[in-house]
PDB file of C-alpha atoms in Angstrom:
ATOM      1  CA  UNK A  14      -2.380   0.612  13.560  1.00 59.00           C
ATOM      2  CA  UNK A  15      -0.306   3.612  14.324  1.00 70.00           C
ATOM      3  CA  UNK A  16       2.454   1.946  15.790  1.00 76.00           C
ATOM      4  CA  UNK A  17       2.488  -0.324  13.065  1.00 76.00           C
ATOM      5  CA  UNK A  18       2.874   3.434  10.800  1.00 79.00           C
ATOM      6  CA  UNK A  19       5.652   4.365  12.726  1.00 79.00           C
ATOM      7  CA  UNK A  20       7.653   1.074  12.970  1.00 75.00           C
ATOM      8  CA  UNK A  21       7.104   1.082   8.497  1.00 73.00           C
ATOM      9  CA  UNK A  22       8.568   4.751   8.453  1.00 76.00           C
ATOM     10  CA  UNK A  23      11.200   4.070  11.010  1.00 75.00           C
ATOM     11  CA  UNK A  24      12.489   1.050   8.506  1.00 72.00           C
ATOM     12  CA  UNK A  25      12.166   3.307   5.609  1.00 71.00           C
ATOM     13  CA  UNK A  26      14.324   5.938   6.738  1.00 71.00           C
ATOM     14  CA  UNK A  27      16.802   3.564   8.217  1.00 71.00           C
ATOM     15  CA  UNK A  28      16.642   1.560   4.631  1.00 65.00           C
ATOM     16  CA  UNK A  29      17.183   5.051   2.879  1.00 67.00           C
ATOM     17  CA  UNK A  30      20.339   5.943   5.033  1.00 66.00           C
ATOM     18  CA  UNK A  31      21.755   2.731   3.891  1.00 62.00           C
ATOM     19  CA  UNK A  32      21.476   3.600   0.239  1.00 64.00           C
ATOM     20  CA  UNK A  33      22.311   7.283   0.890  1.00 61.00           C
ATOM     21  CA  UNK A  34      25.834   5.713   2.651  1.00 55.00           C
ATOM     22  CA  UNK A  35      26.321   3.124  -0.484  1.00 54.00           C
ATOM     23  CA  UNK A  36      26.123   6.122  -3.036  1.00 54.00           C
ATOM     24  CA  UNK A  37      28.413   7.775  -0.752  1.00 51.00           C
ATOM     25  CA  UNK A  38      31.047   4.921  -0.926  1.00 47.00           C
ATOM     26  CA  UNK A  39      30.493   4.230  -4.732  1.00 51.00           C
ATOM     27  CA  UNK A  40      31.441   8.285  -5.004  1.00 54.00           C
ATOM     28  CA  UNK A  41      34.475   7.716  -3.508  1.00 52.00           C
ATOM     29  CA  UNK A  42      35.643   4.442  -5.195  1.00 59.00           C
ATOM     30  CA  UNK A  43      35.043   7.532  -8.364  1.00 70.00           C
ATOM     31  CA  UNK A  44      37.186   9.898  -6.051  1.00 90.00           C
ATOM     32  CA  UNK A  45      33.814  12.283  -6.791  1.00 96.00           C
ATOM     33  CA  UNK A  46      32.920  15.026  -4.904  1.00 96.00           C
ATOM     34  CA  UNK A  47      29.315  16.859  -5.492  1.00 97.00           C
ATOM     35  CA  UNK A  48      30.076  20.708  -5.111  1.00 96.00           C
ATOM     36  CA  UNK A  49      26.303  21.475  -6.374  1.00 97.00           C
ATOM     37  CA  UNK A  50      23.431  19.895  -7.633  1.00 97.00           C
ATOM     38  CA  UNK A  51      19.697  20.122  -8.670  1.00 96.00           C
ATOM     39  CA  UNK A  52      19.757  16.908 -10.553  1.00 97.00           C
ATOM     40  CA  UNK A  53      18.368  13.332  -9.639  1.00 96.00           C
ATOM     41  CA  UNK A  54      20.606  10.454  -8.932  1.00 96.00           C
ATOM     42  CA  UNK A  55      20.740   8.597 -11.418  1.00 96.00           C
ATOM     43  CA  UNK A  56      21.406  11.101 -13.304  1.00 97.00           C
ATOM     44  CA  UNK A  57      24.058  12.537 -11.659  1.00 97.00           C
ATOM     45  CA  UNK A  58      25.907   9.006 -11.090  1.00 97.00           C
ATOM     46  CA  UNK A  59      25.562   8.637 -14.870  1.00 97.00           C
ATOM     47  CA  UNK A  60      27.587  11.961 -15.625  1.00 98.00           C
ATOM     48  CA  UNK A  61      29.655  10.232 -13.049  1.00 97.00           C
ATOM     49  CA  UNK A  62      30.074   7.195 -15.062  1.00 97.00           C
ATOM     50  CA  UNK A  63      30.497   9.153 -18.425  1.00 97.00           C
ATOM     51  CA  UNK A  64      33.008  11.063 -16.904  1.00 97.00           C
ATOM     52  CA  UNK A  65      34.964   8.439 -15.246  1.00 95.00           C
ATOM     53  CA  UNK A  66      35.334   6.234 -18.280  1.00 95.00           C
ATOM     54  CA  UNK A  67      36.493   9.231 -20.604  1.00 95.00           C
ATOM     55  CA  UNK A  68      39.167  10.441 -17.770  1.00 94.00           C
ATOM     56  CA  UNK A  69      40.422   6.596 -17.669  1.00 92.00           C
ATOM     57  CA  UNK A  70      40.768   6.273 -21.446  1.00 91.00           C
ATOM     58  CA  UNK A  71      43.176   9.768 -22.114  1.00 86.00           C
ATOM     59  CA  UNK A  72      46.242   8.724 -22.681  1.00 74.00           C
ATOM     60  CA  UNK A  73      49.169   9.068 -19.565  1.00 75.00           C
ATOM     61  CA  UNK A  74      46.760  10.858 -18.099  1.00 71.00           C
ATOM     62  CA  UNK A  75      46.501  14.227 -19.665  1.00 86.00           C
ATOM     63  CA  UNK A  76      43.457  16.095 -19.644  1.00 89.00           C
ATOM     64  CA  UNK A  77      41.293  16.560 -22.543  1.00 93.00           C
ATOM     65  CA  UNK A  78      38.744  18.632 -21.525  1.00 95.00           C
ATOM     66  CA  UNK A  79      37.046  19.797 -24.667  1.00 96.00           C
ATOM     67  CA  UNK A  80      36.885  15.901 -24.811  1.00 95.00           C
ATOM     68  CA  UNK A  81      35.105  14.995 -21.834  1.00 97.00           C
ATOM     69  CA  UNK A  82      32.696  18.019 -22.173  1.00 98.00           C
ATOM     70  CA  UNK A  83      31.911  16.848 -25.578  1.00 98.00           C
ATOM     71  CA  UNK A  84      31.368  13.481 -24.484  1.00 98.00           C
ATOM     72  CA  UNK A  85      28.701  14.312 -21.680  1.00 98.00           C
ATOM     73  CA  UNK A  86      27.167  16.577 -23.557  1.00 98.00           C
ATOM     74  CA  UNK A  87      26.660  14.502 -26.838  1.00 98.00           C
ATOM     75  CA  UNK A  88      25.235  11.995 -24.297  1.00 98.00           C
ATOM     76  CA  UNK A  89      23.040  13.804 -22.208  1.00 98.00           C
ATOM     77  CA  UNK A  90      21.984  15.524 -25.107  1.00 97.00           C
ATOM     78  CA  UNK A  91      21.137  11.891 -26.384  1.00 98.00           C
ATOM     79  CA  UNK A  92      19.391  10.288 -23.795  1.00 97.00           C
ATOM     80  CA  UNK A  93      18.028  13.393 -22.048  1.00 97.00           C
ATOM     81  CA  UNK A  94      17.096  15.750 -24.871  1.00 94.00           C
ATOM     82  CA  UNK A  95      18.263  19.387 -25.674  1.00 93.00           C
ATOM     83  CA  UNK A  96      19.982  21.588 -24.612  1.00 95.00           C
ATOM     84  CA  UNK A  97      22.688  20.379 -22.533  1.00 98.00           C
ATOM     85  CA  UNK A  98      25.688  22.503 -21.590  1.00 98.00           C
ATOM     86  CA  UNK A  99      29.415  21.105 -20.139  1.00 98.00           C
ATOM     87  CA  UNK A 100      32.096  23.195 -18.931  1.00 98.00           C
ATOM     88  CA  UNK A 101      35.458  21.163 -17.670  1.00 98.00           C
ATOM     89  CA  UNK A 102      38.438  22.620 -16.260  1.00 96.00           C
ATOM     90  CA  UNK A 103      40.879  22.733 -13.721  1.00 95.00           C
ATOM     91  CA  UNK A 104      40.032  26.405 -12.748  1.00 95.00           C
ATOM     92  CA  UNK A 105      36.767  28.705 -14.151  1.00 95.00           C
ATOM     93  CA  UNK A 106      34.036  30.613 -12.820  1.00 94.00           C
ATOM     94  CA  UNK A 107      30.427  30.340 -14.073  1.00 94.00           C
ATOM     95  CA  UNK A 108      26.957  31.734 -13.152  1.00 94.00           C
ATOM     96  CA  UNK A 109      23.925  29.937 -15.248  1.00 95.00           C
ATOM     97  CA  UNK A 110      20.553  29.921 -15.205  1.00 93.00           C
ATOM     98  CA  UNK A 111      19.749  26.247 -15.671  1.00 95.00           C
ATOM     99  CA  UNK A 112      16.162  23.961 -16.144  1.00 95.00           C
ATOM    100  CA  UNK A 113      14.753  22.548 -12.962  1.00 95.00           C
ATOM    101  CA  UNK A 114      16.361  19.260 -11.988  1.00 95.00           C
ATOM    102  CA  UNK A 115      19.478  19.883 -14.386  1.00 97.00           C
ATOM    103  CA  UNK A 116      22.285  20.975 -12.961  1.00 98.00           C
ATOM    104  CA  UNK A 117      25.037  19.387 -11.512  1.00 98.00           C
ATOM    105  CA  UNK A 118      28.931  20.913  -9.926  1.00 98.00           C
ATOM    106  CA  UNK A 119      31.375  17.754  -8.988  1.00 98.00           C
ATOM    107  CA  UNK A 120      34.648  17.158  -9.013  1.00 97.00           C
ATOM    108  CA  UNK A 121      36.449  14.236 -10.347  1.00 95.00           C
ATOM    109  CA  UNK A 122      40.337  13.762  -8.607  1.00 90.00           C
ATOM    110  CA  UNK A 123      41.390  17.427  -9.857  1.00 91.00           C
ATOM    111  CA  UNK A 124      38.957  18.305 -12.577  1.00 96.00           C
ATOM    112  CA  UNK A 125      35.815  20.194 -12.152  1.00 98.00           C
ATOM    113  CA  UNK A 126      32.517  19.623 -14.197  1.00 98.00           C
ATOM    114  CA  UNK A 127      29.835  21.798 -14.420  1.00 98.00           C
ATOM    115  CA  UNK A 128      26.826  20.068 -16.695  1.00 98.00           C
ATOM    116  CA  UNK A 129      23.508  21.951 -17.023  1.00 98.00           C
ATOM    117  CA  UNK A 130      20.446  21.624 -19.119  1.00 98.00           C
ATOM    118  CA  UNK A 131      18.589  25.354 -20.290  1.00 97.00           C
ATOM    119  CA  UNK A 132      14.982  24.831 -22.315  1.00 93.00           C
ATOM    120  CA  UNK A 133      14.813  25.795 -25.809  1.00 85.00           C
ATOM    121  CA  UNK A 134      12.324  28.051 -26.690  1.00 84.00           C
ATOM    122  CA  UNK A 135      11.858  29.979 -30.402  1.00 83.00           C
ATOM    123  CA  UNK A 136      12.510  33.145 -30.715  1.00 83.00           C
ATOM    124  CA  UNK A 137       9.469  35.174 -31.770  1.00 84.00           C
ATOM    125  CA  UNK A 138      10.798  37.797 -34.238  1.00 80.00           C
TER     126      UNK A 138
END
């Protein structure tokens, strides 16, 4: 029975690299690269998607940023739930406190994204 243990978790590992090497590819059919992230993957290859299709549709190419932060925002926000944050540039620094399992630093050919969630609380006054 043990060997049959081992020979299940030997599979699943070598079954997980193979995903783990697909996501890789699909990232860089995107040209994506993940500087930082606390954020699951599907998650994260929806900002992807979001991102991509908004940086495909400016016009000759000129970045919109206010655009494409709007756009993942109003979706996550969406889908996800408050309080979503986007920052999009081509140069900025940033320090955040974000919720667990919502943040996420890529790049996308020369723009940089930084999308967090924070909780919303009420203030007591």
């Amino acid at each position: 029975m043990e060997g049959a243990e081992e020979e299940l978790e030997r599979r699943s590992k070598f079954l997980n690299s193979l995903i783990q090497k697909k996501k890789a590819v699909e990232h860089k059919k995107q040209n994506v690269r993940v500087r930082a992230s606390d954020m699951p993957l599907p998650l994260q290859n929806h900002a992807f998607r979001i991102a991509r299709d908004n940086l495909d549709s400016m016009a000759s190419g000129k970045l919109d940023s206010k655009r494409l932060a709007l756009a993942l925002k109003k979706e996550f926000d969406s889908i996800y739930g408050p309080a979503w944050h986007c920052i999009v540039g081509t140069s900025f620094g940033s320090y955040v406190t974000h919720s667990v399992g919502g943040f996420l630093y890529f790049s996308m050919d020369k723009v940089y994204v930084l999308l967090f969630k924070t909780a919303v609380e009420p203030l007591d006054l």
